[in-house]
XYZ file of C-alpha atoms in Angstrom:
403
model
C 6.734 9.885 2.182
C 4.192 8.759 4.808
C 1.092 8.513 4.848
C -0.378 9.789 8.655
C -4.125 8.146 9.325
C -3.631 10.239 12.570
C -2.043 12.721 14.273
C 1.978 12.381 15.781
C 2.001 13.815 19.372
C 4.631 15.704 20.201
C 5.362 17.365 23.780
C 6.656 20.645 24.519
C 6.492 21.149 28.243
C 3.663 20.315 30.111
C 1.490 20.717 27.386
C 1.308 18.873 23.543
C 1.733 19.456 20.070
C -0.154 17.909 17.173
C 1.531 17.053 14.098
C -0.648 15.988 10.866
C -2.413 16.440 7.664
C -4.953 19.243 7.213
C -7.729 17.074 7.457
C -6.859 16.126 10.384
C -6.910 18.905 12.512
C -9.531 21.458 13.416
C -9.928 24.535 10.234
C -9.980 26.964 13.247
C -6.725 25.957 14.092
C -4.933 25.502 10.361
C -4.574 29.990 10.215
C -1.442 31.221 9.738
C -1.675 32.970 12.920
C -1.921 29.923 15.084
C 0.260 27.727 12.602
C 3.189 30.462 13.431
C 2.946 30.595 17.041
C 2.551 26.994 17.492
C 6.136 26.485 14.960
C 7.345 28.937 18.174
C 7.076 26.722 20.522
C 8.057 23.797 18.715
C 11.308 25.019 17.970
C 11.633 26.643 21.318
C 12.357 23.440 22.875
C 15.438 21.580 22.336
C 13.502 17.986 23.981
C 10.723 19.156 21.170
C 13.218 19.354 19.004
C 14.464 15.889 19.645
C 11.296 14.312 19.809
C 10.921 15.561 16.243
C 13.720 14.176 14.767
C 12.747 10.518 15.885
C 8.330 11.220 14.792
C 10.049 12.795 11.053
C 9.764 9.695 9.164
C 5.853 8.840 9.831
C 5.503 12.427 8.938
C 3.915 13.308 5.468
C 7.526 14.693 4.112
C 9.864 13.873 1.926
C 13.843 14.423 1.635
C 16.477 13.825 3.976
C 16.266 12.239 6.617
C 15.906 14.064 10.125
C 19.102 13.289 11.655
C 20.937 14.784 8.768
C 19.046 18.317 8.998
C 20.032 21.031 11.619
C 17.092 22.489 13.350
C 17.087 25.521 10.867
C 17.084 23.112 8.720
C 14.009 20.929 10.041
C 12.389 24.522 11.158
C 12.444 25.389 7.384
C 10.974 21.791 5.892
C 8.259 21.937 8.760
C 7.606 25.581 6.974
C 7.428 25.144 3.761
C 4.696 21.967 4.758
C 2.700 24.147 6.213
C 2.478 26.701 3.314
C 1.821 23.932 1.284
C -0.964 22.689 3.556
C 0.990 19.673 3.464
C 0.750 19.550 7.152
C -1.029 21.352 10.022
C -0.061 21.859 14.166
C -2.167 22.227 16.683
C -1.242 23.436 20.495
C -2.793 21.731 23.401
C -1.551 23.896 26.650
C -0.620 22.259 29.732
C -3.751 21.086 31.989
C -5.741 20.431 28.712
C -8.263 18.054 29.479
C -10.661 18.031 26.659
C -11.498 16.441 23.806
C -10.847 17.731 20.117
C -14.023 17.195 17.749
C -12.128 15.117 14.763
C -13.713 11.857 14.097
C -10.280 10.622 13.010
C -8.563 11.660 16.083
C -7.614 8.580 18.334
C -9.708 7.969 21.303
C -7.251 7.395 23.725
C -7.258 11.683 23.567
C -10.872 11.261 25.376
C -10.509 11.745 29.206
C -11.313 9.227 31.206
C -15.277 10.334 33.339
C -14.749 13.119 35.608
C -12.046 14.376 34.539
C -12.457 18.022 34.689
C -13.668 17.643 38.675
C -10.059 16.773 39.359
C -8.023 19.325 41.244
C -5.585 20.244 38.411
C -2.281 20.685 39.360
C -0.319 23.983 39.049
C 1.845 24.961 36.282
C 5.795 24.188 36.799
C 6.706 26.880 35.358
C 10.627 26.232 35.314
C 9.591 22.764 32.819
C 8.111 25.262 30.203
C 10.291 26.725 27.098
C 11.133 30.825 27.090
C 8.451 31.285 24.510
C 5.586 29.652 26.553
C 6.883 31.151 29.398
C 6.571 35.136 27.657
C 3.099 34.546 26.321
C 1.873 33.592 29.515
C 3.393 36.604 31.470
C 1.690 38.932 28.351
C -1.668 37.035 29.368
C -1.403 37.930 31.980
C -0.204 41.448 32.034
C -4.197 42.353 31.359
C -5.016 42.292 35.292
C -2.192 44.565 35.855
C -3.298 47.498 33.135
C -5.674 49.924 33.813
C -8.041 52.236 33.216
C -8.184 53.287 29.593
C -5.327 51.456 27.834
C -6.782 48.221 29.372
C -9.885 48.589 27.162
C -7.492 49.362 24.442
C -5.950 45.801 24.827
C -9.279 44.387 25.407
C -9.678 45.282 22.322
C -7.112 44.559 20.258
C -7.201 41.522 21.620
C -10.665 40.859 20.008
C -9.417 42.778 16.524
C -6.694 39.680 16.796
C -9.111 37.114 16.696
C -11.129 38.403 13.571
C -7.802 38.752 11.138
C -8.006 36.896 8.459
C -4.795 35.620 7.067
C -3.682 38.077 4.706
C -3.369 40.231 7.596
C -1.588 38.301 9.858
C 1.972 39.638 9.018
C 1.407 42.092 11.138
C 0.791 40.292 14.648
C 3.755 36.997 14.032
C 6.040 40.419 13.324
C 5.311 42.149 16.029
C 4.666 40.214 19.191
C 7.359 37.400 17.538
C 9.717 40.886 19.274
C 8.366 39.447 22.627
C 10.216 35.744 22.567
C 13.327 37.742 22.661
C 14.808 37.222 26.174
C 17.713 39.053 25.193
C 18.241 41.681 21.848
C 21.216 41.629 20.715
C 23.194 45.251 19.935
C 22.160 45.497 16.643
C 18.113 44.609 16.488
C 18.172 46.710 19.725
C 19.440 49.785 18.096
C 17.096 49.222 15.377
C 14.109 48.675 17.482
C 14.983 52.253 19.254
C 15.216 54.059 16.628
C 11.936 52.261 15.192
C 10.106 53.289 18.166
C 11.770 56.309 18.230
C 10.314 57.256 14.582
C 7.227 56.184 15.610
C 6.746 57.012 18.922
C 9.094 60.311 19.936
C 10.826 59.955 23.476
C 7.426 57.325 24.494
C 9.018 55.003 22.484
C 12.506 54.892 24.410
C 11.066 53.480 27.229
C 8.143 51.091 25.478
C 11.553 49.498 23.595
C 13.509 49.192 27.229
C 10.666 47.483 29.123
C 9.671 45.318 26.693
C 12.927 44.202 26.609
C 13.159 44.504 30.656
C 9.703 41.982 30.708
C 10.568 39.506 28.173
C 14.198 38.569 30.310
C 12.238 38.222 33.306
C 9.351 36.051 31.398
C 11.608 33.984 30.034
C 14.208 33.775 32.605
C 11.301 32.923 35.207
C 11.190 29.741 37.528
C 7.601 30.321 39.885
C 4.332 31.374 39.433
C 5.588 34.564 41.655
C 8.072 34.905 39.111
C 5.885 35.002 35.805
C 3.471 37.564 37.585
C 6.771 39.793 37.963
C 6.939 39.643 34.819
C 3.313 39.889 33.730
C 3.483 43.245 35.861
C 6.580 44.503 33.849
C 4.699 43.981 30.328
C 1.927 45.699 32.311
C 4.504 49.021 32.856
C 5.568 49.118 29.107
C 1.762 48.752 27.763
C 0.968 51.782 30.224
C 3.792 53.622 28.983
C 3.052 54.295 25.870
C -0.797 53.933 27.051
C -3.514 54.765 24.715
C -1.324 55.791 21.728
C 0.204 52.680 21.364
C -2.903 50.665 21.328
C -4.590 52.800 19.121
C -1.789 52.965 16.325
C -1.561 49.169 16.578
C -5.559 48.687 16.053
C -5.152 51.284 13.049
C -1.786 49.501 11.377
C -4.405 46.421 11.682
C -6.989 48.587 8.885
C -3.671 50.004 7.068
C -2.934 48.165 3.235
C 0.996 47.394 2.736
C 0.639 44.305 4.014
C 1.878 41.198 2.421
C -1.092 38.797 1.301
C 0.306 35.506 1.726
C 1.796 33.532 4.941
C 4.324 33.097 3.740
C 5.786 36.638 3.756
C 4.949 37.118 7.566
C 7.952 38.982 8.363
C 7.717 41.875 5.122
C 5.301 44.395 6.338
C 5.416 47.584 3.467
C 7.097 50.662 5.010
C 4.866 52.697 3.295
C 2.166 51.502 5.509
C 4.126 51.733 8.423
C 4.488 55.725 8.011
C 0.672 55.859 7.027
C 0.170 54.530 10.553
C 2.412 56.828 11.927
C -0.602 59.171 11.942
C -2.524 57.025 14.248
C -5.592 58.654 16.238
C -5.410 59.641 19.778
C -8.676 60.516 22.739
C -11.743 59.302 21.366
C -11.533 59.229 17.625
C -8.726 55.656 18.508
C -11.550 53.915 20.667
C -13.362 54.091 17.477
C -14.625 50.366 16.445
C -11.598 48.661 14.716
C -14.368 48.169 11.200
C -14.371 51.846 11.484
C -13.361 53.790 7.783
C -9.761 55.530 8.461
C -10.663 59.624 8.965
C -9.176 61.680 6.777
C -5.719 63.282 7.988
C -7.401 66.822 8.571
C -10.210 65.317 10.496
C -7.324 63.563 12.989
C -7.837 64.328 16.428
C -5.089 67.172 17.824
C -3.513 66.596 21.762
C -1.361 68.153 24.097
C 2.441 67.952 24.338
C 4.524 68.872 27.129
C 8.087 70.224 26.815
C 10.321 70.188 29.527
C 10.779 68.510 33.545
C 9.328 69.836 36.087
C 7.640 67.000 38.035
C 4.657 68.795 39.185
C 3.486 69.154 35.348
C 4.199 65.817 34.484
C 2.007 64.605 37.364
C -0.588 67.021 35.644
C -0.132 65.799 32.214
C -0.418 62.239 33.264
C -4.129 63.146 35.003
C -4.977 64.689 31.576
C -3.329 62.247 29.254
C -1.059 64.239 27.874
C 2.493 63.238 25.786
C 5.405 64.096 27.340
C 8.677 61.952 27.893
C 10.258 60.347 30.423
C 13.113 57.795 30.876
C 15.455 56.518 33.601
C 18.368 58.411 33.935
C 20.599 55.285 33.363
C 18.744 54.099 30.411
C 18.996 57.507 28.793
C 22.437 57.725 28.933
C 23.176 54.236 27.495
C 21.417 55.003 24.794
C 22.957 58.245 23.941
C 26.503 57.380 25.203
C 29.376 58.970 22.812
C 26.672 61.766 20.850
C 26.776 65.163 21.975
C 24.040 67.563 22.182
C 23.306 68.697 19.056
C 23.531 65.126 17.598
C 20.617 63.802 20.320
C 18.689 66.687 19.594
C 18.796 65.820 15.554
C 18.186 62.004 16.499
C 15.608 62.457 19.406
C 14.153 65.534 19.765
C 14.079 66.817 16.844
C 11.783 64.164 15.004
C 9.217 64.327 18.017
C 8.624 68.080 17.814
C 7.938 66.973 13.502
C 5.424 65.076 14.493
C 3.591 67.203 17.739
C 4.026 69.689 14.495
C 2.138 67.313 12.114
C -0.427 66.493 14.879
C -1.871 69.950 15.759
C -1.075 69.746 19.430
C -1.518 72.149 21.655
C 2.255 72.652 23.110
C 2.729 74.148 27.093
C 6.124 74.488 28.896
C 6.658 72.869 32.049
C 8.621 76.034 33.234
C 8.480 79.525 32.057
C 10.304 80.631 28.626
C 12.011 83.213 30.997
C 13.481 80.292 32.729
C 14.696 77.856 30.138
C 18.517 77.564 30.526
C 20.574 78.932 27.135
C 22.602 75.131 26.171
C 19.468 72.855 27.351
C 17.117 70.730 24.720
C 13.843 72.638 25.786
C 16.142 76.031 24.615
C 16.998 73.875 21.358
C 13.646 72.356 20.980
C 12.085 75.912 21.460
C 14.890 77.835 18.913
C 13.476 74.716 15.911
C 9.633 75.993 17.021
C 10.262 79.487 17.045
C 11.883 78.530 13.434
C 8.580 77.136 13.002
C 6.814 79.909 13.170
C 5.637 79.216 16.855
C 5.894 82.382 19.327
C 5.525 82.363 22.715
C 2.310 83.146 24.745
C 2.040 85.724 27.365
C 1.982 83.966 30.555
C 4.775 82.087 29.157
C 4.058 78.666 30.082
C 2.450 77.806 26.220
C 2.828 78.266 22.172
C 1.060 80.086 20.262
C 0.878 78.454 16.705
C 1.749 80.251 13.176
C -0.933 81.977 12.449
C -2.342 82.711 15.130
C -2.457 85.846 16.763
């Protein structure tokens, strides 16, 4: 096993990764979230993997020579070494001109005097690995998100920075999906089922928007392409809006996450289901450290059923929930399904969550104008079976037990 007296440098795109024993690297960069993020960058670049094979003998690792290991075996070995705290990774982003304040680092990393005043060249987007392009687009998406959603994203970013290592599993597991440029059929179906379960209709458009943005980012060749991907990410975040951000903030508070960095991908499903009661409105804007409210006290909202452009515009203005997804995407995900199967898979869970939240329910059209075989007719029949009844105006429903 080699004894490393200074970090080994591996170039990734226009940035660098330093690999060394933990004592050589800044402690704030050794948290699990940072380590996993850097690991994604390292193995997302074929050139970086080749460099890693060349310097393998210089690392404080034992075992087979790198030439005999596949990339997956190399990654597994690195992961185990990180967990055992034998090595640590630090990412130096493109255009980095500062110094890392560790005495044992080589002084050659210190930039010449006046380097900070030089005109910095623009990044060559085409040279960056896919994971780095995705990260750049996600960062820039904040510039295109408006209003309350933007404020919640800022709060989320601050919350991530305050996390301790035992809660890192959520962030790594959730945002790792952004790095998948092409979602396979099986994974796509799983993501679709999860988003529908957690968010109902809104989750479908979010999942597709996220996938489209990730593909655009991974295939970007210019700064303009990255900006386009950033706007697509912003559209996806805004489609789900405060509901998603509030849900994610709540999940940072609930228990059930594995306590070790080795269990990063494991999340207790009970915690995920508990988090489905995410708060909305003013309660969702509460500070992250505030204790969770009891379910009986959680804020209620409004859900709009049916399709009517004018009514949907009004729902948007009031921040109400409704479903809107391009017809082409909807046809693709429901191909081969009957109306009853679609209702059971998508509509019914959405209505169940609406009932559980205690939302007020309004209709985009009068009850008297609902087509008998439509999805809205099925939704109303289901709600009537739960004790709801139409109001006199025919445009809203009265909750069970109310006159």
